[in-house]
Coordinates of N, CA and C in Angstrom, one line a residue:
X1 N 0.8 -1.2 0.0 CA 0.0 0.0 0.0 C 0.9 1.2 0.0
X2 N 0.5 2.2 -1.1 CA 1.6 3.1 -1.1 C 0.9 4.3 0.1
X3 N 2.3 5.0 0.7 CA 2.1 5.7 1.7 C 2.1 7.5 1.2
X4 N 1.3 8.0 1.5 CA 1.4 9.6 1.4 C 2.4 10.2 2.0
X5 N 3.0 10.6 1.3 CA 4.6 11.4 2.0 C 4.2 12.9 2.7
X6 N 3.1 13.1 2.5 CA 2.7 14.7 2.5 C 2.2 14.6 3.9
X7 N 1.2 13.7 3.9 CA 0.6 14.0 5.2 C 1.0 13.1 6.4
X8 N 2.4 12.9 6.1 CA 3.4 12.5 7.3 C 4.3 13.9 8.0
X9 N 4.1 14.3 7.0 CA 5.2 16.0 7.5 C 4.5 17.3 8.4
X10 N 4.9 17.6 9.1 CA 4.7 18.5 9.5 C 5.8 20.1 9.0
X11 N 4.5 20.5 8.3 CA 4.4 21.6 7.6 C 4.5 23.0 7.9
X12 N 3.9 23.1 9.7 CA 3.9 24.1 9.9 C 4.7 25.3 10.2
X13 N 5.9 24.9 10.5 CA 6.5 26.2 10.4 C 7.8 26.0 9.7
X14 N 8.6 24.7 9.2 CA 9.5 24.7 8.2 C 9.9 23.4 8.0
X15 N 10.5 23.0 7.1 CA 10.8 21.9 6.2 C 12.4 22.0 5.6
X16 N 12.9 20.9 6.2 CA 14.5 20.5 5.6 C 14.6 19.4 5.0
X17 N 15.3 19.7 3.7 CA 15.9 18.5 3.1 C 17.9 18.3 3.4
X18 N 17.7 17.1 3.8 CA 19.0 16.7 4.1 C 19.9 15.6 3.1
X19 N 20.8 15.5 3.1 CA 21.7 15.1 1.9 C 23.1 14.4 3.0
X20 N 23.2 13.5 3.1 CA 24.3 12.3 3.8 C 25.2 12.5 2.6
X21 N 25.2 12.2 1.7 CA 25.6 11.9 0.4 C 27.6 12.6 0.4
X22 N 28.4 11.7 0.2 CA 29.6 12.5 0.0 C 29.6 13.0 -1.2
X23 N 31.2 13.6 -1.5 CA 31.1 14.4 -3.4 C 30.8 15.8 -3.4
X24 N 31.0 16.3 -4.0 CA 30.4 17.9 -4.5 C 29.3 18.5 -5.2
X25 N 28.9 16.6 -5.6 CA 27.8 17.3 -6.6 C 26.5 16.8 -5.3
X26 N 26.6 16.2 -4.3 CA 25.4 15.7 -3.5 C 24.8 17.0 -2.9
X27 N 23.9 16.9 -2.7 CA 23.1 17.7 -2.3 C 21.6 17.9 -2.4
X28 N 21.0 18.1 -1.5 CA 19.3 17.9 -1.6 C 18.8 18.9 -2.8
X29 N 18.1 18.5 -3.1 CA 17.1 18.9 -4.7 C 15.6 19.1 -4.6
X30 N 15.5 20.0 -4.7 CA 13.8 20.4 -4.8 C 13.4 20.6 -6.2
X31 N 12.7 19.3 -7.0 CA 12.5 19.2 -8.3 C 10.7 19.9 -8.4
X32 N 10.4 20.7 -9.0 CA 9.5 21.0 -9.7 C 8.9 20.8 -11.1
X33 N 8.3 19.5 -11.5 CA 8.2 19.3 -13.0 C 6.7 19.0 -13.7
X34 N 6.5 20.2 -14.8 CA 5.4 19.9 -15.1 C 5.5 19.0 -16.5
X35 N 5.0 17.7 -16.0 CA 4.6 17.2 -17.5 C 3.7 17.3 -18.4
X36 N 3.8 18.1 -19.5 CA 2.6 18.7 -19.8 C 2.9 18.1 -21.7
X37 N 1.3 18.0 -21.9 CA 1.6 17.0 -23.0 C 1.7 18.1 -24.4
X38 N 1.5 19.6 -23.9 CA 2.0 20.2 -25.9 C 2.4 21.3 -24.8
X39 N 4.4 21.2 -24.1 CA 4.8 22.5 -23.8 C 4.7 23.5 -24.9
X40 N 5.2 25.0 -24.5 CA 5.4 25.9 -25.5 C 6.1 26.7 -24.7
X41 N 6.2 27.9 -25.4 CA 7.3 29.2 -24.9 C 6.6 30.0 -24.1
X42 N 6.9 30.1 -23.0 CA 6.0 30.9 -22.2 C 5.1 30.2 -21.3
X43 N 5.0 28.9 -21.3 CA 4.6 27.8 -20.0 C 4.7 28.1 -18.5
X44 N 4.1 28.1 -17.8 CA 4.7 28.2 -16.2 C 4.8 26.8 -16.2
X45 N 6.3 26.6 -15.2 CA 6.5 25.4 -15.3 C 6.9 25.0 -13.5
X46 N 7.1 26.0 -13.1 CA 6.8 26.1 -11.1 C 6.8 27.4 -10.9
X47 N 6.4 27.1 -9.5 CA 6.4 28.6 -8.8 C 6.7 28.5 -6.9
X48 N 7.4 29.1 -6.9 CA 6.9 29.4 -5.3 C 6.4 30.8 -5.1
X49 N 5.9 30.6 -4.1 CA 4.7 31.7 -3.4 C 4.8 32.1 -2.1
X50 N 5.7 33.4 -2.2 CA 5.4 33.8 -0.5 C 4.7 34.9 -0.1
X51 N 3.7 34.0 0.9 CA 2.2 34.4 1.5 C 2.4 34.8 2.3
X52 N 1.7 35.8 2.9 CA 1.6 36.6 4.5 C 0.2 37.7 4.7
X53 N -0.1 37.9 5.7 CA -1.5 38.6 5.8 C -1.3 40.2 5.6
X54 N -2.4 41.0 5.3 CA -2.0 42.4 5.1 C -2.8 42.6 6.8
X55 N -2.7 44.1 6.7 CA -3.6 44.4 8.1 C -5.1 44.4 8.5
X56 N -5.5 43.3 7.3 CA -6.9 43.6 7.1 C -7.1 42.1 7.5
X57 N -6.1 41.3 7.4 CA -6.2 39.9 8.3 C -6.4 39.1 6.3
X58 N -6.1 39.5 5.5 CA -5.9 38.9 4.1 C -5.0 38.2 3.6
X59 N -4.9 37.2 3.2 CA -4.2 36.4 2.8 C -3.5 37.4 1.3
X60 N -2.0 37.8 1.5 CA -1.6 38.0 0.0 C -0.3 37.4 -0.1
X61 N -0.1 37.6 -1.6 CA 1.1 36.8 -2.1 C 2.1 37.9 -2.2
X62 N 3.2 38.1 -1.3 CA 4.0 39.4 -1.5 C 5.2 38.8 -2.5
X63 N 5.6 37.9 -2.7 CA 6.2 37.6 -3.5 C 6.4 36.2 -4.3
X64 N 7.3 36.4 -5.4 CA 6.9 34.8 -5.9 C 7.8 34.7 -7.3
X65 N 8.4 33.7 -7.2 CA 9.6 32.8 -8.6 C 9.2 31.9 -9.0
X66 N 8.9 32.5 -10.5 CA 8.3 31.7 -11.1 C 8.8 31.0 -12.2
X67 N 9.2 29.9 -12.5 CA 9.8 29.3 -13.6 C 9.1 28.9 -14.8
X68 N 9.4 29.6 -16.1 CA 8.9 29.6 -17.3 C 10.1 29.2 -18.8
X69 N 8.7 28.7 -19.7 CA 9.9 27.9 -20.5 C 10.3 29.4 -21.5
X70 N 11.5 29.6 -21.9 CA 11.3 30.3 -23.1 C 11.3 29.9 -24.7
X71 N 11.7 29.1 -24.5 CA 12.0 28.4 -25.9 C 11.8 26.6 -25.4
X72 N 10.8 26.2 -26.1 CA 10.4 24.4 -25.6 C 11.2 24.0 -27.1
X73 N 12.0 24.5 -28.3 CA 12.3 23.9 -29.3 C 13.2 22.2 -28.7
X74 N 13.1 21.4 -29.1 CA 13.9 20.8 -28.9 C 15.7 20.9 -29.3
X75 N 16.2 20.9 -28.9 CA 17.6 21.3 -29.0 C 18.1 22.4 -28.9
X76 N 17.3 23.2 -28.5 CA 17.8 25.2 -28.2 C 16.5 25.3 -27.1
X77 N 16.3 24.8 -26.4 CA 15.6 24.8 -25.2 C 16.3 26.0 -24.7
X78 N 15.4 26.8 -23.8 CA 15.7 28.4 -23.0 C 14.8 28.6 -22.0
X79 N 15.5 28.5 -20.8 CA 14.3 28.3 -19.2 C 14.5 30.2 -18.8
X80 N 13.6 30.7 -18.1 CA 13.0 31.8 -17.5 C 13.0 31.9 -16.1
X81 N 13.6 32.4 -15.3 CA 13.3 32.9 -13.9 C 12.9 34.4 -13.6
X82 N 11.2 34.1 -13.3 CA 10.8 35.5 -13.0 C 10.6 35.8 -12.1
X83 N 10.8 37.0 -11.1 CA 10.4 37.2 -9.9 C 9.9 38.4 -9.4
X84 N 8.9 38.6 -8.9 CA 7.5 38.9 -8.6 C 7.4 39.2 -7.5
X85 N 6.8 40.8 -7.2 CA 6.5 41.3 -5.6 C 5.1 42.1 -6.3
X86 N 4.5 42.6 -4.9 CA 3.6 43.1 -4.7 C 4.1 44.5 -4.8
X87 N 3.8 45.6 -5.2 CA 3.9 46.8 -5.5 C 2.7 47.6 -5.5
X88 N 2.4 48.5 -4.5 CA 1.4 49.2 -4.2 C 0.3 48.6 -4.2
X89 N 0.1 47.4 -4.5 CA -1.0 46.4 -4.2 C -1.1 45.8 -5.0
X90 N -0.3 45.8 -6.5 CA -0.6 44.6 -7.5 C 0.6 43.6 -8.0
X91 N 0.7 43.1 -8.7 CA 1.6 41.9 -8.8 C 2.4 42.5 -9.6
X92 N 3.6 42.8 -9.2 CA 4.7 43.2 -11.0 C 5.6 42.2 -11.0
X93 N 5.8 41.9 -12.0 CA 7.3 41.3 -12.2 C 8.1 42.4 -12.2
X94 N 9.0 42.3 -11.4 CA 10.4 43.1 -11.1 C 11.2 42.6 -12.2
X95 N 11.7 41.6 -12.1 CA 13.0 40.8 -12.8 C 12.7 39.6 -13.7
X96 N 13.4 39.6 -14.4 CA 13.1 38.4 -15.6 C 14.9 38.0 -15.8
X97 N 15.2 37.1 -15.5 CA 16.5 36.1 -15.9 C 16.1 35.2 -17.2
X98 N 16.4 36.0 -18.3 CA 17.0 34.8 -19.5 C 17.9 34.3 -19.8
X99 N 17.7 33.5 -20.6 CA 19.2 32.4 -21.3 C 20.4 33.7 -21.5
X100 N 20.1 34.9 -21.7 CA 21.1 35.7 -21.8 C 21.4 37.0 -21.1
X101 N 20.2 37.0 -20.1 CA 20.2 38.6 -19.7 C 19.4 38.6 -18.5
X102 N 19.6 39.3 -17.4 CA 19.0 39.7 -16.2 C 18.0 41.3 -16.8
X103 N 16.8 41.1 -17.1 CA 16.2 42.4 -17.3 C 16.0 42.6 -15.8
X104 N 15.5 44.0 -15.7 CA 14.9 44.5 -14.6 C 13.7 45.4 -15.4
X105 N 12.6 45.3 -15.1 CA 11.2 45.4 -16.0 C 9.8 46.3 -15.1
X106 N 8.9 46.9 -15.5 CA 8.4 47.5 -15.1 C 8.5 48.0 -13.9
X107 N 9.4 49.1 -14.0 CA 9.6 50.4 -13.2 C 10.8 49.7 -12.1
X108 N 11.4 48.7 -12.5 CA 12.4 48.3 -11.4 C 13.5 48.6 -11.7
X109 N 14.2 49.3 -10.4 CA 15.6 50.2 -11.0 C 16.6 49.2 -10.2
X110 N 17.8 49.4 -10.5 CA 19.3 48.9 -9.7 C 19.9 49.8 -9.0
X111 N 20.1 49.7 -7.7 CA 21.2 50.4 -6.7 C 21.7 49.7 -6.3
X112 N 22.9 50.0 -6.2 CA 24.5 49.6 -6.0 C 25.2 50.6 -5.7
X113 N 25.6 50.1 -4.1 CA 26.3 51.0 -3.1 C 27.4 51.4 -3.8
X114 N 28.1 52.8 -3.7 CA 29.3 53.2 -4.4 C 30.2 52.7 -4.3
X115 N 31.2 52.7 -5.0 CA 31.9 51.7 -5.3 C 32.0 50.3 -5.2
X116 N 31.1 49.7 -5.5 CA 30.7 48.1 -5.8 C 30.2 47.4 -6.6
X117 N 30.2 49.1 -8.2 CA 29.9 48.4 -9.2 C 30.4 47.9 -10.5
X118 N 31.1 46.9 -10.9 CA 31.9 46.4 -11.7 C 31.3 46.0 -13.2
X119 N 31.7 46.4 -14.2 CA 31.2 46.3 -15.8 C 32.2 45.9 -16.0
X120 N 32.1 44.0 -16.5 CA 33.1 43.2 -17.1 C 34.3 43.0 -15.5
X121 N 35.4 43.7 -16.2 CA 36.2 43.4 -14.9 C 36.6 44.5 -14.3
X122 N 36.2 45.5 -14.9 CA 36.7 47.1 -14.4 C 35.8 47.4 -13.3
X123 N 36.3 48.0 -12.3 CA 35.3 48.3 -11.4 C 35.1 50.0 -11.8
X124 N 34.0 50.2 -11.7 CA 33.3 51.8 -11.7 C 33.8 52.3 -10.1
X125 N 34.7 53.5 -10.3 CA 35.2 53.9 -9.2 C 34.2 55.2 -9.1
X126 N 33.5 55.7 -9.5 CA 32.9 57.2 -9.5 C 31.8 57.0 -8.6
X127 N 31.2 57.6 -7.5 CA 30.1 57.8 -6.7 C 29.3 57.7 -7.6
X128 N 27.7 57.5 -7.4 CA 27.0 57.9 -7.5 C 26.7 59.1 -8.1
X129 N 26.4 59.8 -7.2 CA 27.0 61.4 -7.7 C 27.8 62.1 -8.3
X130 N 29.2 61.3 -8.7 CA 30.4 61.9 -9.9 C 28.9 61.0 -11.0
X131 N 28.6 59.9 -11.4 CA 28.1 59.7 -12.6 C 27.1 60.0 -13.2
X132 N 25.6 61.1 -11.6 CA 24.9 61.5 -12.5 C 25.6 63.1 -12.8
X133 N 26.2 63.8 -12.4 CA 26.3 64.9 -12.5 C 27.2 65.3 -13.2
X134 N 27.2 65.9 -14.6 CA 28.0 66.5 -15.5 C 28.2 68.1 -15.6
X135 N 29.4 68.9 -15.0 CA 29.2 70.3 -15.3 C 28.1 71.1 -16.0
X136 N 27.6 71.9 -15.4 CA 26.3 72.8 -16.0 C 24.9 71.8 -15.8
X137 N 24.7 70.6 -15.5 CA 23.5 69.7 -16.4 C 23.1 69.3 -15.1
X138 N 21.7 69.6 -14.7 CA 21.5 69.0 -13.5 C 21.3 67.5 -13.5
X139 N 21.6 67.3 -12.2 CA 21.5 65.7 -12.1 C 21.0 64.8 -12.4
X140 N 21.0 63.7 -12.9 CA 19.7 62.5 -13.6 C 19.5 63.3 -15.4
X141 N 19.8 64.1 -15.6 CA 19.7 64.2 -17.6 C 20.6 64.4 -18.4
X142 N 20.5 63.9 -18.9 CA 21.4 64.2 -20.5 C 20.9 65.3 -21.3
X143 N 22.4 65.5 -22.1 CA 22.4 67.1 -23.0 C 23.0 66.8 -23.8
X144 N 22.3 66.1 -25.0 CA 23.3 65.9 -26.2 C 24.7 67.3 -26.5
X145 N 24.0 68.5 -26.1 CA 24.9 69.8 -26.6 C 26.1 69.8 -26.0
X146 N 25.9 68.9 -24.7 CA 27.5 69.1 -23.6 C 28.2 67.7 -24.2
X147 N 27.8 66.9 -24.6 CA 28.6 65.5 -24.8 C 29.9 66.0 -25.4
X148 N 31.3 64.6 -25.2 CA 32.3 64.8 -25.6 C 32.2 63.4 -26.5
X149 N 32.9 63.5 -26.9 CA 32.9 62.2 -27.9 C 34.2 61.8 -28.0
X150 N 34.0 60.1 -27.8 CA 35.7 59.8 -27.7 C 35.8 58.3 -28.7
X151 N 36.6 58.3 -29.3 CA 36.8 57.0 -30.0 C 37.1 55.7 -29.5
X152 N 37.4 54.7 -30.0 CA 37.5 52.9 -29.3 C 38.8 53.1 -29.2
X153 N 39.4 53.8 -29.0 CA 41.0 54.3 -27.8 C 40.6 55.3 -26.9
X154 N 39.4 55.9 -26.7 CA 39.1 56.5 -25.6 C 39.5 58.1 -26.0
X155 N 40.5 57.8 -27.4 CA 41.2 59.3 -27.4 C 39.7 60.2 -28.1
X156 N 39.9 62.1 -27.6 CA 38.7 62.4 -27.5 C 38.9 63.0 -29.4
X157 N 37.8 63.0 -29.7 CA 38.0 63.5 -31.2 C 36.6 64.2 -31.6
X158 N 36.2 64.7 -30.9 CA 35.2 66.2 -31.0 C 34.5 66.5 -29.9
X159 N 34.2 67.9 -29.2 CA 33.4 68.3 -28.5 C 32.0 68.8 -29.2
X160 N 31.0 69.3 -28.4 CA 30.0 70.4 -28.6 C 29.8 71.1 -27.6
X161 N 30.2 72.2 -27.9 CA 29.7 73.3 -27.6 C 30.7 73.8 -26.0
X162 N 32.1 73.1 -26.1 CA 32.8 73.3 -25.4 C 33.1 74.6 -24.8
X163 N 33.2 74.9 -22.6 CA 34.2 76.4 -22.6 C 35.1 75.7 -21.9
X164 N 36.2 76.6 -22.5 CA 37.5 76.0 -21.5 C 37.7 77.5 -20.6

């Protein structure tokens, strides 16, 4: 007689998976899998859900990762990690991880404490504040009329509208 694994556990306030196993690759595994008989691109294929009450005693979902296919082709297969908060009371996707790119998506910006942000291997040594602020141009915009222009040696080879 097969046994229910589920309603041997106690659920209520946390759950460990443990792994004896020597090696580097052992480790406990939380498989999520939908077998679904015509996948496609754009399938949810798991999710987790984290739930908590508002002050009205409601059950909401403040956040949530959700795994989607992007590509079901066979042999160029492409998986989706999206992740999901509550935002002034509705569901946004913040973040989307593709096969090639971390977007950050409706209205979600990146902060990164000064000096801690690195492009490729060079680290950005400029504050914050040295990179929005360019002489004359208030903070946060661009002026095409002040730009310097510099070539793929960095050497500078025209201004606009230069004062020295």
């Amino acid at each position: 007689m097969a046994r229910d694994f589920l309603s041997e556990v106690d659920f209520k306030s946390s759950v460990t998976l443990t792994s004896t196993d020597d090696g580097s690759a052992a480790a406990p595994e939380l498989k999520l899998y939908r077998n679904s008989a015509s996948p496609a691109d754009a399938d949810y294929i798991g999710q987790i859900k984290f739930q908590g009450e508002n002050d009205n005693d409601q059950k909401v979902v403040y956040a949530k990762i959700t795994g989607k296919i992007g590509d079901a082709s066979d042999t160029s297969e492409d998986g989706i990690i999206e992740i999901a908060h509550q935002k002034a009371g509705s569901n946004n996707i913040s973040a989307r991880f593709t096969s090639d790119a971390l977007k950050l998506i409706n209205g979600t910006g990146l902060e990164v404490a000064d000096g801690l942000l690195t492009l490729g291997s060079t680290a950005v040594t400029s504050t914050a504040a040295e990179l929005n602020l360019l002489d004359g141009i208030t903070a946060g915009t661009v002026s095409a009329s002040l730009a310097v222009i510099a070539d793929s040696n960095k050497d500078v080879t025209g201004f606009r509208n230069v004062t020295l």
